[in-house]
Amino acid sequence: MKNLFLTYILIIIIISLLIPSGKNNYLSIHTIDVGQGDSILIQTPNSKNILIDGGDDNSHHIISNYLKKHNVKNIDYIIATHFDSDHIGGLDNIIDKFNVSNIYAPNYESDTVSYQNLINSCLNKNLNLQCLNSGDFINIEDNINLEVLAPSYIQEENNLNSIVFRLDYKNKSFLFTGDAEASNELNIINSYELNDIDFLKVGHHGSSSSTTSEFVEEVSPDIAVISCGYKNQYGHPHKSTLDTLEKNNVLTYRTDILGNIVFYSDGDTIFTTKDYKLNKK
């Protein structure tokens, strides 16, 4: 046991020496622990910052402090995957406090307070809320491209309107799914070739209504991350989702157990300093 512990410490030290700082060849994906919600920061090798979602109304302090800790002053892209309050509740305060160049969302409106706060903050900063739809493409920088896979059309249910996109960096592909549901997943795998995805942000906090066996088998990720609150009232992540991921040999990391989780990629590998074994209860 002692030898195993020492080996683990040595591995952590070696990885720490590889962790990037400043301009480098690494893409970093920060899954910020905002409890029962979503917020992910992507930092590119050329120091561009992409913020996906902003947690709920109480999350803005967590996100703001996290961004400042990682020397983020400018946000190049904000992507609001959809207008549920646990995804956009904190974005108005983030927009108020940081310099934001672009903000994207699905092409629909909401009558919620969180949505109106977001719109007001955009207006105050003269930010144009741009719409993303299936087929849209953004070149972030050299070797980093973003392709939107959903929504292909707007529906009544918010989750079904989630922006789903893949981010490609050299030889690695990352899939971000918002709160996409099973019907979205089916439409995506019927419309796109996705059998080379390496990293999956699990849809809808690990709900049983997402992450179907068919989808996971087709996408075949090596690593997945679930953002959810500790002992949340919804029972996320559901056992069926965890079983599906385990059956497909996907290393799955959870914010409710591990807190903030940062993944790094040089375009050929993906690694994190978090211990996967700690996920096991």
Coordinates of C-alpha atoms in Angstrom, one line a residue:
M1 CA 0.0 0.0 0.0
K2 CA 2.8 2.4 0.9
N3 CA 4.6 1.7 -2.4
L4 CA 1.4 2.3 -4.3
F5 CA 0.9 5.6 -2.5
L6 CA 4.5 6.7 -3.3
T7 CA 4.0 5.7 -7.0
Y8 CA 0.9 7.8 -7.2
I9 CA 2.6 10.8 -5.6
L10 CA 5.5 10.5 -8.1
I11 CA 3.0 10.4 -11.0
I12 CA 1.3 13.5 -9.7
I13 CA 4.7 15.3 -9.5
I14 CA 5.6 14.3 -13.0
I15 CA 2.3 15.5 -14.4
S16 CA 2.5 18.7 -12.4
L17 CA 5.7 19.5 -14.2
L18 CA 3.9 19.0 -17.5
I19 CA 1.0 21.3 -16.6
P20 CA 1.0 24.3 -18.9
S21 CA 1.2 28.0 -17.9
G22 CA 0.9 30.9 -20.3
K23 CA 1.3 30.3 -24.0
N24 CA 2.1 26.7 -24.8
N25 CA 0.9 23.7 -26.8
Y26 CA -1.8 22.7 -24.3
L27 CA -5.6 23.1 -24.5
S28 CA -7.1 23.1 -21.0
I29 CA -10.7 22.3 -20.1
H30 CA -11.8 23.4 -16.6
T31 CA -15.0 21.9 -15.4
I32 CA -15.9 24.3 -12.7
D33 CA -17.8 22.9 -9.7
V34 CA -20.9 25.1 -9.5
G35 CA -23.0 22.4 -7.8
Q36 CA -26.2 21.4 -9.7
G37 CA -25.4 23.3 -12.9
D38 CA -22.9 23.7 -15.7
S39 CA -19.9 25.9 -16.2
I40 CA -16.8 25.1 -18.3
L41 CA -13.8 27.2 -19.1
I42 CA -11.7 26.3 -22.1
Q43 CA -8.3 27.9 -22.5
T44 CA -6.5 27.6 -25.8
P45 CA -2.7 27.5 -26.4
N46 CA -2.8 31.1 -27.5
S47 CA -4.6 32.2 -24.4
K48 CA -8.1 32.5 -25.8
N49 CA -10.9 31.9 -23.3
I50 CA -14.2 30.2 -24.0
L51 CA -16.8 30.0 -21.2
I52 CA -19.6 27.5 -21.6
D53 CA -22.6 28.3 -19.4
G54 CA -22.6 30.1 -16.1
G55 CA -24.3 28.0 -13.4
D56 CA -27.3 29.3 -11.5
D57 CA -27.9 32.7 -9.9
N58 CA -25.7 31.8 -6.9
S59 CA -22.8 30.6 -9.0
H60 CA -21.3 33.9 -10.3
H61 CA -19.0 34.3 -7.3
I62 CA -17.6 30.9 -7.8
I63 CA -17.1 31.4 -11.5
S64 CA -15.7 34.9 -11.1
N65 CA -13.2 33.9 -8.5
Y66 CA -12.2 30.9 -10.6
L67 CA -11.6 33.0 -13.7
K68 CA -9.6 35.6 -11.7
K69 CA -7.5 32.8 -10.2
H70 CA -6.6 31.7 -13.7
N71 CA -5.8 35.2 -14.8
V72 CA -8.8 35.5 -17.1
K73 CA -9.5 39.2 -17.8
N74 CA -11.0 38.8 -21.3
I75 CA -13.5 36.2 -22.4
D76 CA -13.4 35.7 -26.2
Y77 CA -16.5 33.5 -26.4
I78 CA -19.4 32.8 -24.1
I79 CA -21.7 29.9 -25.2
A80 CA -25.0 29.7 -23.4
T81 CA -26.1 26.2 -24.3
H82 CA -29.7 26.9 -23.5
F83 CA -31.8 29.1 -21.2
D84 CA -32.3 27.0 -18.1
S85 CA -31.4 28.9 -15.0
D86 CA -28.8 26.4 -13.9
H87 CA -26.9 27.2 -17.1
I88 CA -27.3 31.0 -17.5
G89 CA -28.2 32.2 -14.0
G90 CA -24.7 33.5 -13.4
L91 CA -23.8 34.8 -16.8
D92 CA -25.2 38.3 -16.4
N93 CA -22.8 39.0 -13.5
I94 CA -19.9 37.5 -15.5
I95 CA -20.7 39.8 -18.5
D96 CA -20.9 42.7 -16.1
K97 CA -17.4 42.0 -14.6
F98 CA -15.4 40.8 -17.6
N99 CA -14.6 42.0 -21.1
V100 CA -16.5 39.7 -23.4
S101 CA -16.0 39.7 -27.2
N102 CA -18.7 37.3 -28.4
I103 CA -21.7 35.6 -26.9
Y104 CA -23.7 32.8 -28.5
A105 CA -27.0 31.1 -27.7
P106 CA -29.7 29.0 -29.4
N107 CA -32.3 30.9 -31.5
Y108 CA -35.2 31.3 -29.1
E109 CA -36.4 33.4 -26.2
S110 CA -37.4 32.7 -22.6
D111 CA -39.7 34.5 -20.2
T112 CA -37.5 33.7 -17.1
V113 CA -35.8 36.3 -14.9
S114 CA -32.4 34.6 -15.7
Y115 CA -32.9 35.2 -19.4
Q116 CA -34.0 38.8 -19.0
N117 CA -31.0 39.5 -16.8
L118 CA -28.7 38.0 -19.4
I119 CA -30.3 40.1 -22.2
N120 CA -30.0 43.3 -20.0
S121 CA -26.3 42.7 -19.3
C122 CA -25.7 42.1 -23.0
L123 CA -27.5 45.4 -23.9
N124 CA -25.5 47.3 -21.2
K125 CA -22.3 46.0 -22.7
N126 CA -23.4 46.5 -26.3
L127 CA -23.0 42.8 -26.9
N128 CA -25.0 41.2 -29.7
L129 CA -26.4 37.8 -28.6
Q130 CA -25.6 35.7 -31.7
C131 CA -27.4 32.5 -32.6
L132 CA -25.8 29.1 -33.3
N133 CA -27.5 26.3 -35.2
S134 CA -26.5 22.9 -36.5
G135 CA -23.9 23.2 -39.2
D136 CA -22.3 26.4 -37.9
F137 CA -18.5 26.5 -37.7
I138 CA -16.1 28.7 -35.8
N139 CA -12.4 28.8 -36.3
I140 CA -11.0 29.6 -32.8
E141 CA -7.4 29.6 -33.8
D142 CA -4.9 27.5 -35.6
N143 CA -5.6 23.8 -35.1
I144 CA -8.8 24.5 -33.0
N145 CA -12.1 24.4 -34.7
L146 CA -15.7 24.4 -33.3
E147 CA -18.5 22.7 -35.2
V148 CA -22.1 23.0 -34.0
L149 CA -24.1 19.8 -34.1
A150 CA -27.4 20.9 -32.5
P151 CA -30.0 22.3 -32.4
S152 CA -31.2 21.8 -36.0
Y153 CA -34.5 23.4 -35.1
I154 CA -36.2 24.9 -32.1
Q155 CA -38.6 23.0 -29.9
E156 CA -40.8 23.8 -26.9
E157 CA -38.6 21.9 -24.3
N158 CA -35.6 24.0 -23.3
N159 CA -33.2 21.0 -23.0
L160 CA -34.0 19.9 -26.6
N161 CA -32.7 23.3 -27.8
S162 CA -29.2 22.8 -26.2
I163 CA -26.3 23.8 -28.3
V164 CA -24.1 20.7 -28.8
F165 CA -20.7 21.2 -30.4
R166 CA -17.5 19.4 -31.0
L167 CA -14.1 21.1 -30.5
D168 CA -11.2 19.6 -32.5
Y169 CA -7.6 20.3 -31.4
K170 CA -5.1 18.5 -33.6
N171 CA -5.8 14.8 -33.2
K172 CA -8.2 15.1 -30.3
S173 CA -12.0 15.8 -30.4
F174 CA -14.1 17.0 -27.5
L175 CA -17.9 16.9 -27.4
F176 CA -20.0 19.3 -25.3
T177 CA -23.7 18.6 -24.9
G178 CA -25.4 21.0 -22.6
D179 CA -28.6 19.3 -21.5
A180 CA -29.2 17.5 -24.7
E181 CA -31.6 14.6 -24.5
A182 CA -31.8 11.2 -26.1
S183 CA -33.7 12.5 -29.2
N184 CA -31.0 15.1 -29.7
E185 CA -28.3 12.4 -29.5
L186 CA -30.1 10.2 -32.0
N187 CA -30.4 13.1 -34.4
I188 CA -26.8 13.9 -34.0
I189 CA -25.4 10.4 -34.6
N190 CA -27.7 10.1 -37.6
S191 CA -26.4 13.3 -39.1
Y192 CA -22.7 13.3 -38.2
E193 CA -19.7 10.9 -38.1
L194 CA -18.7 11.0 -34.4
N195 CA -16.9 7.7 -33.8
D196 CA -13.7 9.5 -33.1
I197 CA -14.6 11.6 -30.0
D198 CA -12.1 11.4 -27.2
F199 CA -13.8 13.5 -24.5
L200 CA -17.4 13.8 -23.6
K201 CA -19.2 16.3 -21.4
V202 CA -22.1 14.1 -20.3
G203 CA -25.5 15.6 -21.1
H204 CA -28.0 16.9 -18.6
H205 CA -25.8 16.2 -15.5
G206 CA -25.9 12.5 -16.0
S207 CA -29.7 12.2 -16.2
S208 CA -31.2 8.9 -17.4
S209 CA -32.9 10.8 -20.3
S210 CA -29.5 11.3 -21.9
T211 CA -26.3 9.3 -22.7
T212 CA -28.0 6.4 -24.3
S213 CA -26.1 3.2 -25.0
E214 CA -26.5 3.8 -28.7
F215 CA -25.0 7.3 -28.4
V216 CA -22.1 6.2 -26.2
E217 CA -21.3 3.2 -28.4
E218 CA -21.2 5.5 -31.5
V219 CA -19.3 8.3 -30.0
S220 CA -16.9 6.0 -28.1
P221 CA -15.2 8.5 -25.8
D222 CA -12.3 7.6 -23.7
I223 CA -13.0 10.2 -21.0
A224 CA -16.2 11.7 -19.7
V225 CA -17.1 14.4 -17.2
I226 CA -20.3 15.0 -15.3
S227 CA -21.2 18.3 -13.7
C228 CA -23.7 17.9 -10.9
G229 CA -24.4 18.8 -7.3
Y230 CA -23.5 16.6 -4.3
K231 CA -26.5 14.6 -3.3
N232 CA -28.7 16.7 -5.5
Q233 CA -32.5 16.3 -5.4
Y234 CA -32.7 14.9 -8.9
G235 CA -30.5 11.9 -8.2
H236 CA -28.0 12.9 -10.9
P237 CA -26.0 11.1 -12.1
H238 CA -28.4 8.2 -12.5
K239 CA -27.1 4.7 -12.1
S240 CA -28.2 3.8 -15.7
T241 CA -26.0 6.5 -17.1
L242 CA -23.0 5.5 -15.0
D243 CA -23.6 1.8 -16.0
T244 CA -23.7 2.8 -19.7
L245 CA -20.4 4.7 -19.4
E246 CA -18.7 1.9 -17.4
K247 CA -19.9 -0.8 -19.8
N248 CA -18.2 1.2 -22.6
N249 CA -15.0 1.5 -20.6
V250 CA -15.3 5.3 -20.4
L251 CA -13.2 6.9 -17.5
T252 CA -15.8 9.1 -15.9
Y253 CA -15.1 12.1 -13.6
R254 CA -17.7 13.9 -11.5
T255 CA -17.7 17.3 -9.9
D256 CA -19.9 16.2 -7.1
I257 CA -17.1 14.0 -5.9
L258 CA -13.9 15.6 -7.2
G259 CA -14.8 19.3 -7.3
N260 CA -13.2 21.4 -10.0
I261 CA -11.6 19.1 -12.6
V262 CA -9.1 20.3 -15.2
F263 CA -8.2 18.3 -18.3
Y264 CA -5.2 19.1 -20.5
S265 CA -4.4 18.1 -24.0
D266 CA -1.5 18.6 -26.3
G267 CA -3.6 17.4 -29.3
D268 CA -2.3 13.8 -29.0
T269 CA -3.1 13.0 -25.3
I270 CA -5.6 14.0 -22.6
F271 CA -4.7 14.0 -18.9
T272 CA -5.7 15.3 -15.5
T273 CA -4.2 15.3 -12.1
K274 CA -7.4 14.2 -10.5
D275 CA -7.4 10.6 -9.3
Y276 CA -10.0 8.5 -11.2
K277 CA -10.1 6.0 -8.3
L278 CA -11.6 8.7 -6.0
N279 CA -14.8 8.5 -8.1
K280 CA -15.5 5.0 -6.7
K281 CA -17.9 5.0 -3.8

